[in-house]
Amino acid sequence: MKPICDVKISKKCTLRDALSVIDAGALKMALVIDEEQKLVGTVSDGDVRRGILRGISLDSCVLTITNRNPITACLQMSREEIVSMAVSKKIYQVPVVDDHGVVVGVHDVGSLVKPDFKKNKVVLMVGGLGKRLRPLTENVPKPMLNVGDKPILQTIIERFVDHGYTDIIMCVNYRSDMIVNYFDDGSKFGANIEYFLEEEKMGTAGALSMIKDKIDEPFFVMNGDLLTSVNFEHMHDYHTMNNAMATMCVREYDFQVPYGVVSVDDQSNIEKIEEKPLHKFLVSAGIYMLSPKALDFIPSGYYDMPSLFDEIIGKNLKAVSFPLREYWIDIGQIEEYNKANQQYHEVF
């Protein structure tokens, strides 16, 4: 059982305060307590992200997203009983309370049942031509461009390895020889890397049809031209807790109309004028987690990821969004490439 001094917060705290505790601690949760040290509820990384999707501000009271009915253990329960309960409920941290409801500790069941190195594979889509980055990509594939002091793709791999995901599959095409020669079997990066060659363009999901016999656990798919500080374990837990067929990492995109927008009725009468309105959208961040059965929907040949999600949704299967709150940049143009180089050492 672990102490709670680093994970407890007052019920008067904000979402931002809860995030600081979650990000700083190994338990990936915060315990909300009252003035008598009694447990009010718990807050996980997933709770915060769901709150963001609902439009709740990070400066709002933490009680707006607190799980008021968390699974808890009493002091009399054995470790075996707690582990069994946690596994059946698909949770990894269990607060322990005494007979008066006062929190006395937390059992980190995840450290007992989750291996340091996960079986879940990571599929990296690295076959693009990078036309918008020419002349930088005339002879170099985009994922091999240096950002910071190393190729983009190396940073991606190192981030996954740091979170325990070491089985990597790369779907390659343009200048694949440079990628294979640099990474080889992945051992010098702490990974095990396999390569699948796209003989022709297969879209953002078509190459997954080539790896169906390699997948037996939920797996990540990520574009090879992104840099992000997202916690992949948090995304994995979110996918599991939601019992999702597919999880899409999303980020907020703002667009401001540079003019006054005029609304009129059927008779051309002006109803209202909105000056330079700001529109907010959620857009795909190019990072996904899929369950193995999702591969059944992918045909051979060209196929895009939005089509896969449409198919899953059309079958009334669960597809969920995982909102990004961490650093993210898509290195698609020279401007983003220069920006990523400027920011790299501040983030990584």
CSV table of C-alpha atoms in Angstrom, one decimal:
chain,number,residue,atom,x,y,z
A,1,MET,CA,0.0,0.0,0.0
A,2,LYS,CA,1.3,3.4,-1.0
A,3,PRO,CA,0.9,6.7,1.1
A,4,ILE,CA,-1.5,9.3,-0.2
A,5,CYS,CA,0.5,12.5,0.7
A,6,ASP,CA,1.4,13.1,-3.0
A,7,VAL,CA,-2.0,12.3,-4.5
A,8,LYS,CA,-4.5,13.9,-2.3
A,9,ILE,CA,-6.2,17.2,-3.1
A,10,SER,CA,-8.9,19.3,-1.5
A,11,LYS,CA,-12.4,19.3,-2.9
A,12,LYS,CA,-11.9,23.1,-3.4
A,13,CYS,CA,-9.1,22.5,-5.9
A,14,THR,CA,-9.4,23.0,-9.7
A,15,LEU,CA,-9.0,20.6,-12.6
A,16,ARG,CA,-5.6,22.2,-13.2
A,17,ASP,CA,-4.5,21.3,-9.6
A,18,ALA,CA,-5.7,17.7,-10.2
A,19,LEU,CA,-3.7,17.5,-13.4
A,20,SER,CA,-0.5,18.6,-11.6
A,21,VAL,CA,-0.9,15.8,-9.1
A,22,ILE,CA,-1.8,13.2,-11.8
A,23,ASP,CA,1.1,14.2,-14.0
A,24,ALA,CA,3.6,14.4,-11.2
A,25,GLY,CA,2.8,11.0,-9.5
A,26,ALA,CA,3.2,7.4,-10.6
A,27,LEU,CA,-0.3,6.5,-9.6
A,28,LYS,CA,-2.0,8.4,-12.5
A,29,MET,CA,-4.8,9.6,-10.2
A,30,ALA,CA,-5.8,12.2,-7.6
A,31,LEU,CA,-7.8,11.5,-4.4
A,32,VAL,CA,-10.3,14.2,-3.6
A,33,ILE,CA,-10.7,14.5,0.2
A,34,ASP,CA,-12.8,16.7,2.6
A,35,GLU,CA,-11.8,18.6,5.7
A,36,GLU,CA,-11.9,15.4,7.8
A,37,GLN,CA,-9.6,13.5,5.4
A,38,LYS,CA,-12.6,11.4,4.2
A,39,LEU,CA,-12.7,10.3,0.5
A,40,VAL,CA,-15.0,12.4,-1.6
A,41,GLY,CA,-13.9,10.7,-4.9
A,42,THR,CA,-11.2,10.1,-7.4
A,43,VAL,CA,-10.0,11.9,-10.5
A,44,SER,CA,-8.1,10.1,-13.3
A,45,ASP,CA,-6.4,11.4,-16.4
A,46,GLY,CA,-9.4,10.0,-18.3
A,47,ASP,CA,-11.9,12.0,-16.1
A,48,VAL,CA,-10.0,15.2,-17.0
A,49,ARG,CA,-10.0,14.5,-20.7
A,50,ARG,CA,-13.7,13.7,-20.7
A,51,GLY,CA,-14.3,17.0,-18.9
A,52,ILE,CA,-12.4,18.8,-21.6
A,53,LEU,CA,-14.6,17.2,-24.2
A,54,ARG,CA,-17.6,18.5,-22.3
A,55,GLY,CA,-16.2,22.0,-22.4
A,56,ILE,CA,-15.3,22.2,-18.7
A,57,SER,CA,-12.5,24.7,-18.0
A,58,LEU,CA,-9.3,23.6,-16.3
A,59,ASP,CA,-10.0,26.4,-13.8
A,60,SER,CA,-13.3,24.8,-12.8
A,61,CYS,CA,-13.8,23.1,-9.4
A,62,VAL,CA,-12.5,19.5,-9.4
A,63,LEU,CA,-15.8,18.3,-8.1
A,64,THR,CA,-17.3,18.9,-11.6
A,65,ILE,CA,-15.5,15.8,-12.9
A,66,THR,CA,-14.9,13.8,-9.7
A,67,ASN,CA,-16.0,10.2,-9.6
A,68,ARG,CA,-18.1,10.2,-6.5
A,69,ASN,CA,-18.5,6.4,-6.3
A,70,PRO,CA,-15.0,5.0,-6.7
A,71,ILE,CA,-14.1,1.4,-6.1
A,72,THR,CA,-12.4,1.2,-2.6
A,73,ALA,CA,-10.9,-1.4,-0.3
A,74,CYS,CA,-11.2,-1.7,3.4
A,75,LEU,CA,-8.3,-2.3,5.7
A,76,GLN,CA,-9.4,-5.9,6.3
A,77,MET,CA,-9.1,-7.0,2.7
A,78,SER,CA,-6.2,-9.1,1.6
A,79,ARG,CA,-3.9,-8.2,-1.2
A,80,GLU,CA,-5.3,-11.1,-3.3
A,81,GLU,CA,-8.8,-9.9,-2.8
A,82,ILE,CA,-7.9,-6.4,-3.8
A,83,VAL,CA,-6.1,-7.6,-7.0
A,84,SER,CA,-9.0,-9.9,-7.9
A,85,MET,CA,-11.5,-7.0,-7.4
A,86,ALA,CA,-9.4,-4.6,-9.4
A,87,VAL,CA,-8.9,-6.9,-12.3
A,88,SER,CA,-12.6,-7.7,-12.5
A,89,LYS,CA,-13.4,-4.0,-12.5
A,90,LYS,CA,-10.6,-3.1,-14.9
A,91,ILE,CA,-9.0,-0.6,-12.5
A,92,TYR,CA,-5.4,-0.2,-11.5
A,93,GLN,CA,-5.5,2.0,-8.4
A,94,VAL,CA,-7.6,1.2,-5.3
A,95,PRO,CA,-8.0,3.7,-2.5
A,96,VAL,CA,-8.0,2.1,1.0
A,97,VAL,CA,-10.4,3.6,3.6
A,98,ASP,CA,-11.0,2.9,7.3
A,99,ASP,CA,-14.3,2.3,9.0
A,100,HIS,CA,-14.9,6.0,9.1
A,101,GLY,CA,-14.3,6.6,5.4
A,102,VAL,CA,-10.9,8.2,6.0
A,103,VAL,CA,-8.3,7.5,3.3
A,104,VAL,CA,-5.3,5.6,4.6
A,105,GLY,CA,-3.5,4.6,1.4
A,106,VAL,CA,-3.7,3.4,-2.1
A,107,HIS,CA,-3.0,0.0,-3.6
A,108,ASP,CA,-1.3,0.3,-7.0
A,109,VAL,CA,-2.6,-2.9,-8.5
A,110,GLY,CA,-1.3,-1.9,-11.9
A,111,SER,CA,2.2,-2.5,-10.8
A,112,LEU,CA,1.3,-6.0,-9.9
A,113,VAL,CA,-0.7,-7.0,-12.9
A,114,LYS,CA,0.7,-4.8,-15.7
A,115,PRO,CA,4.1,-5.8,-17.1
A,116,ASP,CA,6.8,-3.1,-17.5
A,117,PHE,CA,7.0,-4.0,-21.2
A,118,LYS,CA,3.6,-4.4,-22.9
A,119,LYS,CA,2.6,-6.9,-25.5
A,120,ASN,CA,0.7,-4.2,-27.4
A,121,LYS,CA,2.2,-3.4,-30.7
A,122,VAL,CA,2.8,0.1,-32.2
A,123,VAL,CA,2.2,0.5,-35.9
A,124,LEU,CA,4.0,3.6,-37.4
A,125,MET,CA,2.9,4.8,-40.8
A,126,VAL,CA,6.1,6.1,-42.4
A,127,GLY,CA,5.5,5.7,-46.1
A,128,GLY,CA,4.5,9.2,-47.2
A,129,LEU,CA,6.4,11.3,-49.8
A,130,GLY,CA,6.5,14.5,-47.8
A,131,LYS,CA,5.8,16.6,-50.9
A,132,ARG,CA,5.0,19.8,-48.9
A,133,LEU,CA,8.4,19.6,-47.2
A,134,ARG,CA,10.4,19.7,-50.4
A,135,PRO,CA,13.3,20.3,-51.1
A,136,LEU,CA,14.0,18.9,-47.6
A,137,THR,CA,12.5,15.6,-48.6
A,138,GLU,CA,13.9,15.3,-52.1
A,139,ASN,CA,16.2,12.4,-51.0
A,140,VAL,CA,15.1,11.9,-47.4
A,141,PRO,CA,11.8,10.4,-46.1
A,142,LYS,CA,9.9,12.9,-43.9
A,143,PRO,CA,10.2,10.8,-40.7
A,144,MET,CA,14.0,10.8,-41.1
A,145,LEU,CA,14.3,14.6,-41.1
A,146,ASN,CA,16.2,15.8,-38.0
A,147,VAL,CA,14.3,17.7,-35.4
A,148,GLY,CA,16.3,18.6,-32.4
A,149,ASP,CA,19.3,16.4,-32.8
A,150,LYS,CA,17.7,13.2,-34.2
A,151,PRO,CA,15.2,12.0,-36.8
A,152,ILE,CA,11.5,12.6,-36.0
A,153,LEU,CA,11.0,8.8,-36.1
A,154,GLN,CA,13.7,8.2,-33.5
A,155,THR,CA,11.9,10.5,-31.0
A,156,ILE,CA,8.6,8.7,-31.7
A,157,ILE,CA,10.1,5.3,-31.0
A,158,GLU,CA,11.9,6.5,-27.9
A,159,ARG,CA,8.7,7.9,-26.5
A,160,PHE,CA,6.9,4.6,-27.0
A,161,VAL,CA,9.8,2.6,-25.5
A,162,ASP,CA,9.9,5.0,-22.5
A,163,HIS,CA,6.2,4.0,-21.8
A,164,GLY,CA,7.0,0.2,-22.2
A,165,TYR,CA,5.8,-0.3,-25.8
A,166,THR,CA,8.7,-1.9,-27.5
A,167,ASP,CA,7.2,-4.0,-30.3
A,168,ILE,CA,7.2,-1.7,-33.4
A,169,ILE,CA,5.8,-2.3,-36.9
A,170,MET,CA,6.8,0.2,-39.6
A,171,CYS,CA,4.8,0.5,-42.8
A,172,VAL,CA,7.3,1.9,-45.2
A,173,ASN,CA,7.4,3.0,-48.8
A,174,TYR,CA,9.4,6.1,-50.0
A,175,ARG,CA,13.1,5.7,-49.4
A,176,SER,CA,12.4,2.8,-47.1
A,177,ASP,CA,16.1,1.8,-47.3
A,178,MET,CA,17.1,4.8,-45.3
A,179,ILE,CA,14.7,3.9,-42.5
A,180,VAL,CA,15.6,0.2,-42.4
A,181,ASN,CA,19.4,0.9,-42.5
A,182,TYR,CA,19.1,3.4,-39.7
A,183,PHE,CA,16.9,1.5,-37.3
A,184,ASP,CA,17.7,-2.1,-38.3
A,185,ASP,CA,16.0,-4.5,-35.9
A,186,GLY,CA,15.5,-1.7,-33.3
A,187,SER,CA,17.7,-3.3,-30.7
A,188,LYS,CA,19.9,-0.3,-30.2
A,189,PHE,CA,16.8,1.7,-29.4
A,190,GLY,CA,15.4,-0.8,-27.0
A,191,ALA,CA,12.8,-1.9,-29.4
A,192,ASN,CA,11.9,-4.8,-31.7
A,193,ILE,CA,11.1,-3.5,-35.2
A,194,GLU,CA,9.5,-5.3,-38.1
A,195,TYR,CA,9.0,-3.7,-41.6
A,196,PHE,CA,6.2,-4.0,-44.1
A,197,LEU,CA,6.6,-2.5,-47.5
A,198,GLU,CA,3.7,-0.7,-49.2
A,199,GLU,CA,4.2,-1.5,-52.9
A,200,GLU,CA,1.8,1.3,-53.7
A,201,LYS,CA,0.0,4.0,-51.8
A,202,MET,CA,-2.5,2.4,-49.4
A,203,GLY,CA,-3.9,5.4,-47.5
A,204,THR,CA,-3.8,6.0,-43.8
A,205,ALA,CA,-5.2,2.6,-42.9
A,206,GLY,CA,-4.8,0.3,-45.9
A,207,ALA,CA,-1.4,-1.0,-44.8
A,208,LEU,CA,-3.0,-2.5,-41.7
A,209,SER,CA,-4.4,-5.2,-43.9
A,210,MET,CA,-0.9,-6.6,-44.2
A,211,ILE,CA,-0.3,-7.1,-40.5
A,212,LYS,CA,-3.5,-8.9,-39.4
A,213,ASP,CA,-1.7,-12.0,-38.4
A,214,LYS,CA,0.7,-10.0,-36.2
A,215,ILE,CA,-2.0,-8.5,-34.0
A,216,ASP,CA,-3.7,-10.2,-31.0
A,217,GLU,CA,-3.9,-7.3,-28.5
A,218,PRO,CA,-5.1,-3.7,-28.8
A,219,PHE,CA,-2.5,-1.7,-30.7
A,220,PHE,CA,-1.4,1.8,-31.5
A,221,VAL,CA,-1.4,3.4,-34.9
A,222,MET,CA,0.5,6.7,-35.4
A,223,ASN,CA,1.6,8.8,-38.3
A,224,GLY,CA,5.4,9.1,-38.6
A,225,ASP,CA,5.5,12.8,-39.0
A,226,LEU,CA,4.2,13.8,-35.5
A,227,LEU,CA,5.9,14.9,-32.3
A,228,THR,CA,3.9,14.7,-29.1
A,229,SER,CA,4.4,14.4,-25.4
A,230,VAL,CA,1.2,12.5,-24.9
A,231,ASN,CA,1.3,9.7,-22.3
A,232,PHE,CA,0.6,6.6,-24.3
A,233,GLU,CA,-0.2,4.6,-21.2
A,234,HIS,CA,-3.0,7.0,-20.3
A,235,MET,CA,-4.4,6.6,-23.8
A,236,HIS,CA,-4.1,2.8,-23.5
A,237,ASP,CA,-5.9,2.9,-20.1
A,238,TYR,CA,-8.6,5.2,-21.6
A,239,HIS,CA,-9.2,2.8,-24.5
A,240,THR,CA,-9.5,-0.1,-22.1
A,241,MET,CA,-11.7,1.6,-19.6
A,242,ASN,CA,-14.1,2.7,-22.4
A,243,ASN,CA,-14.2,-0.9,-23.8
A,244,ALA,CA,-13.7,0.7,-27.2
A,245,MET,CA,-13.2,-0.9,-30.6
A,246,ALA,CA,-11.4,2.2,-31.7
A,247,THR,CA,-9.9,5.3,-30.0
A,248,MET,CA,-8.9,8.5,-31.9
A,249,CYS,CA,-6.7,11.1,-30.4
A,250,VAL,CA,-8.2,14.5,-31.0
A,251,ARG,CA,-7.2,18.1,-30.5
A,252,GLU,CA,-9.0,21.4,-30.6
A,253,TYR,CA,-8.7,23.5,-33.7
A,254,ASP,CA,-9.9,27.1,-33.7
A,255,PHE,CA,-11.0,29.1,-36.8
A,256,GLN,CA,-11.9,32.7,-36.6
A,257,VAL,CA,-14.0,34.2,-39.4
A,258,PRO,CA,-12.3,37.5,-40.3
A,259,TYR,CA,-15.7,39.2,-41.1
A,260,GLY,CA,-19.0,39.9,-39.4
A,261,VAL,CA,-21.2,36.9,-40.1
A,262,VAL,CA,-24.8,37.9,-41.0
A,263,SER,CA,-27.8,35.6,-40.3
A,264,VAL,CA,-30.9,36.2,-42.4
A,265,ASP,CA,-34.4,34.6,-42.5
A,266,ASP,CA,-36.3,33.4,-45.5
A,267,GLN,CA,-37.4,36.9,-46.4
A,268,SER,CA,-33.8,38.2,-46.4
A,269,ASN,CA,-34.4,40.1,-43.1
A,270,ILE,CA,-31.3,40.3,-41.0
A,271,GLU,CA,-31.7,38.5,-37.7
A,272,LYS,CA,-28.3,39.0,-36.2
A,273,ILE,CA,-24.7,40.0,-36.9
A,274,GLU,CA,-21.9,38.1,-35.2
A,275,GLU,CA,-18.6,40.0,-35.4
A,276,LYS,CA,-15.7,37.8,-36.3
A,277,PRO,CA,-17.0,34.6,-34.6
A,278,LEU,CA,-14.6,32.0,-33.3
A,279,HIS,CA,-15.5,28.4,-34.3
A,280,LYS,CA,-14.0,25.5,-32.4
A,281,PHE,CA,-13.7,22.0,-33.8
A,282,LEU,CA,-12.1,18.7,-32.7
A,283,VAL,CA,-9.8,17.2,-35.4
A,284,SER,CA,-7.9,14.0,-35.6
A,285,ALA,CA,-4.3,14.1,-34.2
A,286,GLY,CA,-3.1,11.1,-36.2
A,287,ILE,CA,-2.8,8.8,-33.2
A,288,TYR,CA,-5.1,5.9,-32.7
A,289,MET,CA,-5.6,2.7,-30.6
A,290,LEU,CA,-7.5,-0.1,-32.2
A,291,SER,CA,-8.7,-3.5,-31.0
A,292,PRO,CA,-7.7,-6.5,-33.1
A,293,LYS,CA,-11.3,-7.0,-34.4
A,294,ALA,CA,-11.1,-3.6,-36.1
A,295,LEU,CA,-8.8,-5.2,-38.6
A,296,ASP,CA,-11.7,-7.3,-39.9
A,297,PHE,CA,-13.1,-4.1,-41.5
A,298,ILE,CA,-10.0,-3.2,-43.4
A,299,PRO,CA,-9.8,-4.5,-47.1
A,300,SER,CA,-6.6,-5.0,-49.0
A,301,GLY,CA,-5.6,-2.0,-51.0
A,302,TYR,CA,-6.2,1.7,-50.5
A,303,TYR,CA,-8.2,2.6,-47.3
A,304,ASP,CA,-8.3,5.6,-45.1
A,305,MET,CA,-8.6,5.8,-41.3
A,306,PRO,CA,-11.8,8.0,-41.4
A,307,SER,CA,-13.5,5.2,-43.5
A,308,LEU,CA,-12.5,2.7,-40.8
A,309,PHE,CA,-14.1,4.8,-38.0
A,310,ASP,CA,-17.2,5.3,-40.2
A,311,GLU,CA,-17.5,1.5,-40.6
A,312,ILE,CA,-17.1,0.9,-36.9
A,313,ILE,CA,-19.7,3.6,-36.0
A,314,GLY,CA,-22.0,2.2,-38.7
A,315,LYS,CA,-21.9,-1.2,-37.0
A,316,ASN,CA,-22.9,0.4,-33.7
A,317,LEU,CA,-19.5,-0.5,-32.2
A,318,LYS,CA,-17.8,1.8,-29.8
A,319,ALA,CA,-15.4,4.5,-31.1
A,320,VAL,CA,-14.3,7.1,-28.6
A,321,SER,CA,-12.2,10.3,-28.7
A,322,PHE,CA,-9.1,10.9,-26.5
A,323,PRO,CA,-8.6,14.7,-26.2
A,324,LEU,CA,-5.0,15.9,-26.3
A,325,ARG,CA,-3.9,18.3,-23.6
A,326,GLU,CA,-0.2,17.7,-24.2
A,327,TYR,CA,2.3,19.1,-26.8
A,328,TRP,CA,1.6,18.0,-30.4
A,329,ILE,CA,2.8,19.2,-33.7
A,330,ASP,CA,2.3,17.8,-37.3
A,331,ILE,CA,5.4,18.4,-39.3
A,332,GLY,CA,3.8,18.8,-42.6
A,333,GLN,CA,5.2,22.0,-43.9
A,334,ILE,CA,8.5,24.0,-43.6
A,335,GLU,CA,6.9,26.4,-41.1
A,336,GLU,CA,6.0,23.5,-38.8
A,337,TYR,CA,9.4,21.9,-39.3
A,338,ASN,CA,11.2,25.1,-38.2
A,339,LYS,CA,8.8,25.5,-35.3
A,340,ALA,CA,9.4,21.9,-34.1
A,341,ASN,CA,13.1,22.5,-34.1
A,342,GLN,CA,12.7,25.7,-32.0
A,343,GLN,CA,10.5,23.9,-29.5
A,344,TYR,CA,12.1,20.5,-29.3
A,345,HIS,CA,14.5,20.9,-26.4
A,346,GLU,CA,11.8,22.6,-24.3
A,347,VAL,CA,9.5,19.6,-24.7
A,348,PHE,CA,11.8,16.6,-25.0
